[in-house]
Short mmCIF file of C-alpha atoms and ligand atoms in Angstrom, two decimals:
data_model
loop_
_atom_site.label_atom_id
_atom_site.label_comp_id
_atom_site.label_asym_id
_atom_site.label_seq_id
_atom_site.Cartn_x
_atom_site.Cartn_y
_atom_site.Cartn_z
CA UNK A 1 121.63 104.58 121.75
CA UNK A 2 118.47 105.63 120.95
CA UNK A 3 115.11 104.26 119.52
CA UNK A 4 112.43 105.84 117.72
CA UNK A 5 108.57 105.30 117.55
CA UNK A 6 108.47 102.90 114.73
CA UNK A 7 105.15 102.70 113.18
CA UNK A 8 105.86 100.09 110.73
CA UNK A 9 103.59 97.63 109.04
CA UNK A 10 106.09 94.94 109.28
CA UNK A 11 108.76 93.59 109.81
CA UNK A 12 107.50 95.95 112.72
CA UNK A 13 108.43 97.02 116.54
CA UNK A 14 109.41 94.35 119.27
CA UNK A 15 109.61 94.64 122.85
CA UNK A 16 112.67 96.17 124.01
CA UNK A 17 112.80 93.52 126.81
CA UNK A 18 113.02 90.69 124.05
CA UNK A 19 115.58 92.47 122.27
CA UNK A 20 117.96 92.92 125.17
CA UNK A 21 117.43 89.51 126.51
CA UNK A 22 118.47 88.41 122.82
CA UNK A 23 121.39 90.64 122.76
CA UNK A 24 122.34 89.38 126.32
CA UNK A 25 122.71 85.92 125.19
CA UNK A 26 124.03 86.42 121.48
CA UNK A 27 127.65 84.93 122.63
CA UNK A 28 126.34 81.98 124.93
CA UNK A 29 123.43 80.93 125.10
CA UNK A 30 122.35 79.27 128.67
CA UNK A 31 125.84 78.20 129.17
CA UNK A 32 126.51 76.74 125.89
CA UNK A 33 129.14 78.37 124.96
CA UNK A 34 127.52 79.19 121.52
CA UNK A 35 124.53 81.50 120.11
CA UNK A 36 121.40 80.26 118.95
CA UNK A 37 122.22 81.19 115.71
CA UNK A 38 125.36 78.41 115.87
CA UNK A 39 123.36 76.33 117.33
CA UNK A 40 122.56 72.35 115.77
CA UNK A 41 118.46 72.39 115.15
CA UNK A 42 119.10 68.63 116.54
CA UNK A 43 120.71 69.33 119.85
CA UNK A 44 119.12 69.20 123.07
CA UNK A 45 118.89 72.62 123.64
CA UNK A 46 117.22 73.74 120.55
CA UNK A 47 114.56 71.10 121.02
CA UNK A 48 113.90 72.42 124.03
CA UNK A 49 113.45 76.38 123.02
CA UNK A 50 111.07 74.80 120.13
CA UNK A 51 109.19 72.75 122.36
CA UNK A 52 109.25 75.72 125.17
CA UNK A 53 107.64 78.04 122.54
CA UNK A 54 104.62 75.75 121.43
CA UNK A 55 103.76 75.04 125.17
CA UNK A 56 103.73 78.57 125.33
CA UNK A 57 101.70 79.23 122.28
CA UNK A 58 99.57 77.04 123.25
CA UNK A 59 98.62 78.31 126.82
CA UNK A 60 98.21 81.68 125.09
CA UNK A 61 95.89 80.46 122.40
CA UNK A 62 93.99 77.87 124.23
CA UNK A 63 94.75 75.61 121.53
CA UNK A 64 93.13 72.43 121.66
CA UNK A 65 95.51 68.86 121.52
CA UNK A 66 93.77 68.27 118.45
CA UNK A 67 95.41 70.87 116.58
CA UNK A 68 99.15 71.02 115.82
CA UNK A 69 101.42 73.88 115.58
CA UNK A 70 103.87 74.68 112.84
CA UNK A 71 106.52 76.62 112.60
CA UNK A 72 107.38 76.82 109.12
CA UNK A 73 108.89 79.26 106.31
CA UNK A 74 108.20 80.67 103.34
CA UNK A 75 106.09 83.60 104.74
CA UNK A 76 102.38 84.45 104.93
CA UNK A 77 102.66 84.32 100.97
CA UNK A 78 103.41 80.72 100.87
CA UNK A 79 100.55 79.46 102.26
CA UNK A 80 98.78 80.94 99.68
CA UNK A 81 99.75 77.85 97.83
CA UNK A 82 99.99 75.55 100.87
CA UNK A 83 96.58 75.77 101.85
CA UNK A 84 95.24 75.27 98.27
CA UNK A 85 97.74 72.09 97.94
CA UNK A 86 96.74 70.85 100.83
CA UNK A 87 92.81 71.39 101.85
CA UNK A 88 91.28 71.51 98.17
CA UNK A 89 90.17 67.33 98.26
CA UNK A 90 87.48 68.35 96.07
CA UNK A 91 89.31 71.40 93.69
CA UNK A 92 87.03 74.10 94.84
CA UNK A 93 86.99 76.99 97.65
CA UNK A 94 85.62 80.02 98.94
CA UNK A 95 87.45 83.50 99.02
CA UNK A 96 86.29 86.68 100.78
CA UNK A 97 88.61 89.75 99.06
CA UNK A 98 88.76 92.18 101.94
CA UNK A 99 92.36 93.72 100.74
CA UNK A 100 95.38 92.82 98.71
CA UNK A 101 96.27 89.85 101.11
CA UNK A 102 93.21 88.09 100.67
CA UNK A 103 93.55 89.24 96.91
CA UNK A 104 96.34 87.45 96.13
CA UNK A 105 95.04 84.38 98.23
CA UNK A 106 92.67 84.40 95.95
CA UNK A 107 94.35 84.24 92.76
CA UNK A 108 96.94 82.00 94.08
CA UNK A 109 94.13 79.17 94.46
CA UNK A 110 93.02 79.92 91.39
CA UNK A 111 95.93 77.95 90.11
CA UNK A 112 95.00 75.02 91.71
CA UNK A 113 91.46 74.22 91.57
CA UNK A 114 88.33 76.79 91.12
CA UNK A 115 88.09 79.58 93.51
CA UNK A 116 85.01 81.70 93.85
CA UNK A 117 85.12 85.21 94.92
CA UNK A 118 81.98 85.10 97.34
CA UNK A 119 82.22 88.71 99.00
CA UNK A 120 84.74 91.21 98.01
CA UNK A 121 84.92 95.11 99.91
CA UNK A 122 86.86 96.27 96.58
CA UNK A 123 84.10 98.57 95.07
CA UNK A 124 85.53 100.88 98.40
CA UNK A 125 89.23 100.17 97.88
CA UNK A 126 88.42 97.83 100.76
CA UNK A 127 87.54 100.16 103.30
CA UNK A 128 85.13 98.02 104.91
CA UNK A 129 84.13 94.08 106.02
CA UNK A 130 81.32 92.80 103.89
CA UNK A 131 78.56 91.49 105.81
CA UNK A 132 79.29 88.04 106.01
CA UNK A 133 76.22 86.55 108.03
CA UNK A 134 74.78 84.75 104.90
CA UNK A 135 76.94 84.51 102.29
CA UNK A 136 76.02 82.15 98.70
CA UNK A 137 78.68 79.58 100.14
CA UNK A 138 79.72 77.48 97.69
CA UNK A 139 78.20 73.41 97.77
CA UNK A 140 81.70 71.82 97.01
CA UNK A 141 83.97 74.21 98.72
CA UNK A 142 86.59 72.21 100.81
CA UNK A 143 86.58 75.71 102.59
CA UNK A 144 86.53 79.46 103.43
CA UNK A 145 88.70 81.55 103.43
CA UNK A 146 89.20 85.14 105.08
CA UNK A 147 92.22 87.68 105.90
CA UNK A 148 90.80 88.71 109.70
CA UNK A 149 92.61 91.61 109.84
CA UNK A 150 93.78 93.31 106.63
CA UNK A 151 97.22 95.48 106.98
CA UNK A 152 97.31 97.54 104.31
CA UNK A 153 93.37 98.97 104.92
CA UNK A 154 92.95 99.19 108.34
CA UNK A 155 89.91 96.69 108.61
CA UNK A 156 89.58 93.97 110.89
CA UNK A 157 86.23 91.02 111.09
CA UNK A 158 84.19 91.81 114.14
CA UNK A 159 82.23 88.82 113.35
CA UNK A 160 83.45 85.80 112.14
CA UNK A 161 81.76 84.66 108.38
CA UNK A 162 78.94 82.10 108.55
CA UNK A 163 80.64 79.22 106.51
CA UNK A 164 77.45 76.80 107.13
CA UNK A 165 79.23 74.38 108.13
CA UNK A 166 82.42 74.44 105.59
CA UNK A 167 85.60 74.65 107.51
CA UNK A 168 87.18 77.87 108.09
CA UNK A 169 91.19 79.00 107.17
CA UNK A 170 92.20 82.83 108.08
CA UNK A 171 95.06 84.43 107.56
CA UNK A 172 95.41 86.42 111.51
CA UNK A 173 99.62 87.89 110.22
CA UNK A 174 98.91 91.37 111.47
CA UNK A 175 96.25 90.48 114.67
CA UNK A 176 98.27 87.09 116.01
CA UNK A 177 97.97 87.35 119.69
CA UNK A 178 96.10 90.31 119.55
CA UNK A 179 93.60 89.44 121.41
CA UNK A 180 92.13 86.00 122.29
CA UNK A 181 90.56 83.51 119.85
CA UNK A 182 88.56 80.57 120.08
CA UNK A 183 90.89 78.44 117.73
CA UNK A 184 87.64 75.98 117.79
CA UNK A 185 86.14 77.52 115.09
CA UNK A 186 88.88 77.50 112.56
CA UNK A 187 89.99 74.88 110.55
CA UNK A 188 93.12 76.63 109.96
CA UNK A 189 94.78 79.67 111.45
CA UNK A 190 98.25 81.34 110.12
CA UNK A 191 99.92 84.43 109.70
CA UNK A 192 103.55 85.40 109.03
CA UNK A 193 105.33 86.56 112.54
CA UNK A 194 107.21 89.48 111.62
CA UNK A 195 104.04 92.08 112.09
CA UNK A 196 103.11 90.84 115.68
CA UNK A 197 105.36 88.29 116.91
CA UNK A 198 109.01 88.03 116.05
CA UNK A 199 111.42 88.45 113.01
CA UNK A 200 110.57 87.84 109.66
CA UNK A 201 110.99 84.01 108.17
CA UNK A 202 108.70 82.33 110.62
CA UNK A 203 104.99 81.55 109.66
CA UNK A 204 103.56 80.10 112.15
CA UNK A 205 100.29 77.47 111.34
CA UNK A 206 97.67 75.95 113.75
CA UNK A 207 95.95 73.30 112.09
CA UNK A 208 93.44 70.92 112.83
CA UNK A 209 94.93 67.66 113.07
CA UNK A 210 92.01 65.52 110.94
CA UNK A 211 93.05 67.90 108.18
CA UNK A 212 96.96 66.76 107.93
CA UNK A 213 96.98 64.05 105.46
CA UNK A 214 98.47 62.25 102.43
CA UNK A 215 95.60 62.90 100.36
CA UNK A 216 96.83 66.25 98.68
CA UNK A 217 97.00 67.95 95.16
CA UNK A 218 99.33 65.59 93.03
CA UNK A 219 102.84 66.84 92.59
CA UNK A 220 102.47 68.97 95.55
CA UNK A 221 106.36 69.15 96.69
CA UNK A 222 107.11 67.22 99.90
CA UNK A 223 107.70 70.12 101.83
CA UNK A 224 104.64 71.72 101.07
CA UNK A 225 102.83 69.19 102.66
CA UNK A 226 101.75 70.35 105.65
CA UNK A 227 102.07 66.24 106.89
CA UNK A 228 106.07 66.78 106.42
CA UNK A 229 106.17 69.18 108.99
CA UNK A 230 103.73 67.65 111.18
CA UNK A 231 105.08 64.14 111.41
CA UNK A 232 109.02 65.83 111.99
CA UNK A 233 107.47 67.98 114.58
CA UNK A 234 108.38 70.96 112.05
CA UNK A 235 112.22 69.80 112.38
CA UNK A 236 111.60 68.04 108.85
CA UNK A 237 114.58 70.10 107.55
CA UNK A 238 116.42 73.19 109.35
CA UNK A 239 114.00 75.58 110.89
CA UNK A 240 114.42 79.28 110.68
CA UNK A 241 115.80 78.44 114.03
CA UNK A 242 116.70 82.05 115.94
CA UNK A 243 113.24 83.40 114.27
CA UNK A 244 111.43 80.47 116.45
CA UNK A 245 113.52 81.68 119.07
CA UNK A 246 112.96 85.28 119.04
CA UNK A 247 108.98 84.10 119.29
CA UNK A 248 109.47 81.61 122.12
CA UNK A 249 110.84 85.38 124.08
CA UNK A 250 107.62 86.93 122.91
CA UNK A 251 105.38 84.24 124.05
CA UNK A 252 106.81 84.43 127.63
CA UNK A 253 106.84 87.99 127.50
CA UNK A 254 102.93 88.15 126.30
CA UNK A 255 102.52 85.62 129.03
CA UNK A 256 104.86 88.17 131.83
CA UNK A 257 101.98 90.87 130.55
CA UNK A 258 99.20 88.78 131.13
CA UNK A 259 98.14 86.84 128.32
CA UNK A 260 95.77 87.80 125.56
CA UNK A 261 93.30 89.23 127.07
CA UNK A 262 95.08 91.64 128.93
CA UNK A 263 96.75 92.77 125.32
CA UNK A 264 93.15 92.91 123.79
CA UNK A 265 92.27 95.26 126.75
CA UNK A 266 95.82 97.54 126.27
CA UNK A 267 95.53 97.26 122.54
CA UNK A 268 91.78 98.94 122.49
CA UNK A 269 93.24 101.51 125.00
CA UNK A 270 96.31 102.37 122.52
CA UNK A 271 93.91 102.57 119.24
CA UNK A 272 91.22 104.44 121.27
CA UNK A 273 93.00 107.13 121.58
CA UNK A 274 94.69 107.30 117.53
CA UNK A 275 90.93 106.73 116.58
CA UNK A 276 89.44 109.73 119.21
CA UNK A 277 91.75 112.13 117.75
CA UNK A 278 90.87 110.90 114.39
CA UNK A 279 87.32 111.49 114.98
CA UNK A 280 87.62 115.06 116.77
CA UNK A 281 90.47 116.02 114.42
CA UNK A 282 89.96 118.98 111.67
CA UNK A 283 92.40 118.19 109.53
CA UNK A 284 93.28 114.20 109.98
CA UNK A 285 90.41 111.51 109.03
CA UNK A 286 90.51 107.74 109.34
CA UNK A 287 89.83 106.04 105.97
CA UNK A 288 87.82 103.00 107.02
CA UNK A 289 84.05 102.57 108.25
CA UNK A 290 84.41 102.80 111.98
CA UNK A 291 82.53 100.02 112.75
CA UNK A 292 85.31 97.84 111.22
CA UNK A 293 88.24 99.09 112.11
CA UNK A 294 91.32 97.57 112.87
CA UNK A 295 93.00 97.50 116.50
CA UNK A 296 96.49 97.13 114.64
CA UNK A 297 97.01 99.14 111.78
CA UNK A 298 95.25 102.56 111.61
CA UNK A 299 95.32 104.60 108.15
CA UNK A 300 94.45 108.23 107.61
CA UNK A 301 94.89 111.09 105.55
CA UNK A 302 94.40 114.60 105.57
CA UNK A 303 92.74 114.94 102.36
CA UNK A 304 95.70 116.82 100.67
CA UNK A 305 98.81 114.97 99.09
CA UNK A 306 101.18 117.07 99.33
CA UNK A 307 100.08 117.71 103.10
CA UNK A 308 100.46 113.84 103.75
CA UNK A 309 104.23 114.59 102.57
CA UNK A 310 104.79 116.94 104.56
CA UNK A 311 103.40 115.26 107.87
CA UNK A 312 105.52 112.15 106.88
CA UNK A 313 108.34 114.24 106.74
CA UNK A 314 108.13 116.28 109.63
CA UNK A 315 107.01 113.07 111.49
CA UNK A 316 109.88 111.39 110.65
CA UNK A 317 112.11 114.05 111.77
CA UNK A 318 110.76 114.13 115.39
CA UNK A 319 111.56 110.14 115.82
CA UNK A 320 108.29 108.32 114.21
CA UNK A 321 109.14 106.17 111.68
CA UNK A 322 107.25 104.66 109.00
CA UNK A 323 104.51 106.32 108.90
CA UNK A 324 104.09 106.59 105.29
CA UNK A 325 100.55 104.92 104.13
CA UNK A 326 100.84 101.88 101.54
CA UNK A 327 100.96 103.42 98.21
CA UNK A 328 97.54 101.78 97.41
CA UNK A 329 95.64 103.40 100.20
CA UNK A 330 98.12 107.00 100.46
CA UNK A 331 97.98 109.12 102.91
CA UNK A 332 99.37 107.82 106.43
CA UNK A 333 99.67 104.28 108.79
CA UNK A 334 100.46 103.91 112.06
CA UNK A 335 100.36 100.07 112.91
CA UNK A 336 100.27 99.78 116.70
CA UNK A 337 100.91 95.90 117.27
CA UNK A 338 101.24 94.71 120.72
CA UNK A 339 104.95 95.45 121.58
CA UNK A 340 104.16 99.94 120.55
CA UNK A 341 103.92 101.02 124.07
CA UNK A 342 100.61 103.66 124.49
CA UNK A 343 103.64 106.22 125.13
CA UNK A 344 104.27 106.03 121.55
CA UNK A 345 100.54 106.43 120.90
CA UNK A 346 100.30 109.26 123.06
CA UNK A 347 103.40 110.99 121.46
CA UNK A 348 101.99 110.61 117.84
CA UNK A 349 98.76 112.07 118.95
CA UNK A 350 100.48 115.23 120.39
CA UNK A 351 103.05 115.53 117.47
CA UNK A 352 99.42 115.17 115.12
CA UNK A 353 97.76 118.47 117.02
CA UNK A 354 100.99 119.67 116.56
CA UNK A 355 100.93 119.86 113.42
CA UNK A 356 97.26 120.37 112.92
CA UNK A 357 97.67 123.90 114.85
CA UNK A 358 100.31 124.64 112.21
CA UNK A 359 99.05 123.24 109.42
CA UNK A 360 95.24 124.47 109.78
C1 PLP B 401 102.35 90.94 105.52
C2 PLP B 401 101.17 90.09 105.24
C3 PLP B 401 101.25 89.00 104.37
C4 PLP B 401 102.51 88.65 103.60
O1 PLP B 401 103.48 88.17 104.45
P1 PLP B 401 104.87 87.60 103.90
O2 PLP B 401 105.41 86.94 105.13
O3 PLP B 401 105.66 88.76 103.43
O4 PLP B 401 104.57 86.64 102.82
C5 PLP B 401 100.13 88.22 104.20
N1 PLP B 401 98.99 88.49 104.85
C6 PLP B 401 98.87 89.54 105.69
C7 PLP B 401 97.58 89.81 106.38
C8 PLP B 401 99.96 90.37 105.91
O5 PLP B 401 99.85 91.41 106.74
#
């Protein structure tokens, strides 16, 4: 057997110690003579990896007991429409376009109610964060909304936007449990799992509880309520129930490396030394303004396309996969969630002089 570097965007790299402990327990699970994957969402056991998992989340987030946790499906993509359905009491919100993510947030709600573009970094093919200290926020928006840390681009929100006073919904797929958060200040927090957390098919929602109610846009479908899922203690229907279980293993494993802070203080060490290469390199640049770059995903380029090839190649021949930059950006990505140990940082960053020596 043998593993490569894989620098994916997502679904992306998991910690080998999850994966083994998953593969240990495929046939029987805790003495149950069955796997997970067999496994009734009603029985005793599941209900007890589901519940295990949001204790955990919890403790890791600090989240407060009046905000519920949802593990749902549908993906990130979903609750493009979810959030519209279900937070737009007065048909109007706020969008901040940092990236295609946020983009099509955007025009999602725009099939709902009336959603105002009040910042947008697109004039830069979003290679920035838009200062966001005093934005023209909107009277009647039922809220703001942001995508913290944008995957394809590299950027990630230093500073949180000044909503004045309008509750705040971010979209955290590709920085979940990145570093800490003070859930306090959102209204609503979600991202998809498979770029930081677990296997794709989970998206996981913290919500403020005063927010979960009946009163939602008319014909929205039962289970797009957010309620549904809330009251059934997201067991409304079945669950993607091994995904949930896959991030209950990551939670105790984030919680084994010391909780989020600790993986704030080895993710800046892992990106520090991508983004000191960048900066000292002669032949590989970072795309984004440094002052708003992303701990997760890192793009660059070399300035010449058929160079970019070439490196992708070559990379991909000496065990680092996916390094290929979204085709909207070109040019390369390395995303370097959590679970990328700073060896595989390291050995990019020596393959990269490498190839600069050669290449020069
Ligand atoms: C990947 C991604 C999405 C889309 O996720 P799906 O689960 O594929 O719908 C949305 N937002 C961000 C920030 C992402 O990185």
């Amino acid at each position: 057997m043998s593993r490569v570097y894989n620098f994916s965007a997502g679904p992306a790299v998991l910690p080998e110690e999850v994966l083994k402990e998953a593969a240990a327990e495929m046939l029987d699970y805790n003495g149950t003579g069955m796997s997970v994957m067999e496994m009734s969402h009603r029985s005793k056991a599941y209900q007890e990896i589901i519940d295990t998992a949001e204790a955990d989340l919890r403790e890791l987030m600090d989240i407060p007991d009046n905000y519920k946790v949802l593990f749902l499906q549908g993906g990130a993509s979903l609750q493009f429409a979810m959030i519209p359905m279900n937070l737009m009491k007065h048909g109007e919100a706020d969008y901040i376009v940092t990236g295609q993510w946020a983009k099509k947030a955007y025009q999602e709600a725009q099939k709902y109610g009336k959603a105002n573009k009040i910042a947008s970094s697109e004039d830069k093919t979003f290679s920035y964060i838009p200062d966001v200290s005093d934005l023209p926020i909107s009277e009647n928006a039922d809220y703001v909304y942001i995508c913290e840390n944008n995957t394809i681009y590299g950027t990630k929100y230093k500073e949180l936007p000044d909503t004045k006073g309008k509750l705040l919904v971010s979209d955290v797929s590709s920085c979940f449990l990145s570093e800490p958060v003070d859930v306090t200040k959102y209204g609503v927090i979600y991202g998809g799992v498979q770029k930081n957390i677990g296997p794709a098919g989970v998206v996981i929602v913290i919500i403020r509880e005063d927010l979960i109610t009946d009163d939602v846009l008319e014909g929205t479908p039962t289970m797009l309520k957010y309620k549904t899922h809330a009251d059934a203690g997201s067991l409304y229907n079945t669950p993607p129930a091994y995904g949930i279980y896959i991030c209950g293993k990551v939670f105790k494993w984030l919680k084994r490396k010391g909780g989020l802070a600790a993986m704030k203080e080895y993710n800046e060490k892992k990106a520090k030394i991508l983004y000191d290469f960048l900066d000292e390199s002669r032949l590989f640049k970072g795309t984004v303004e440094k002052k708003d770059r992303s701990l997760m995903n890192v793009p660059f380029v070399t300035g010449d396309k058929e160079l970019d090839a070439k490196f992708v190649k070559e990379s991909q021949a000496a065990g680092f996969e996916n390094l290929k930059g979204h085709r909207t950006v070109g040019g390369m990505r390395a995303s370097i969630y959590n679970a990328m140990p700073i060896e595989g940082v390291e050995a990019l960053v020596a393959f990269m002089k490498k190839f600069e020596e050669e290449n020069l």
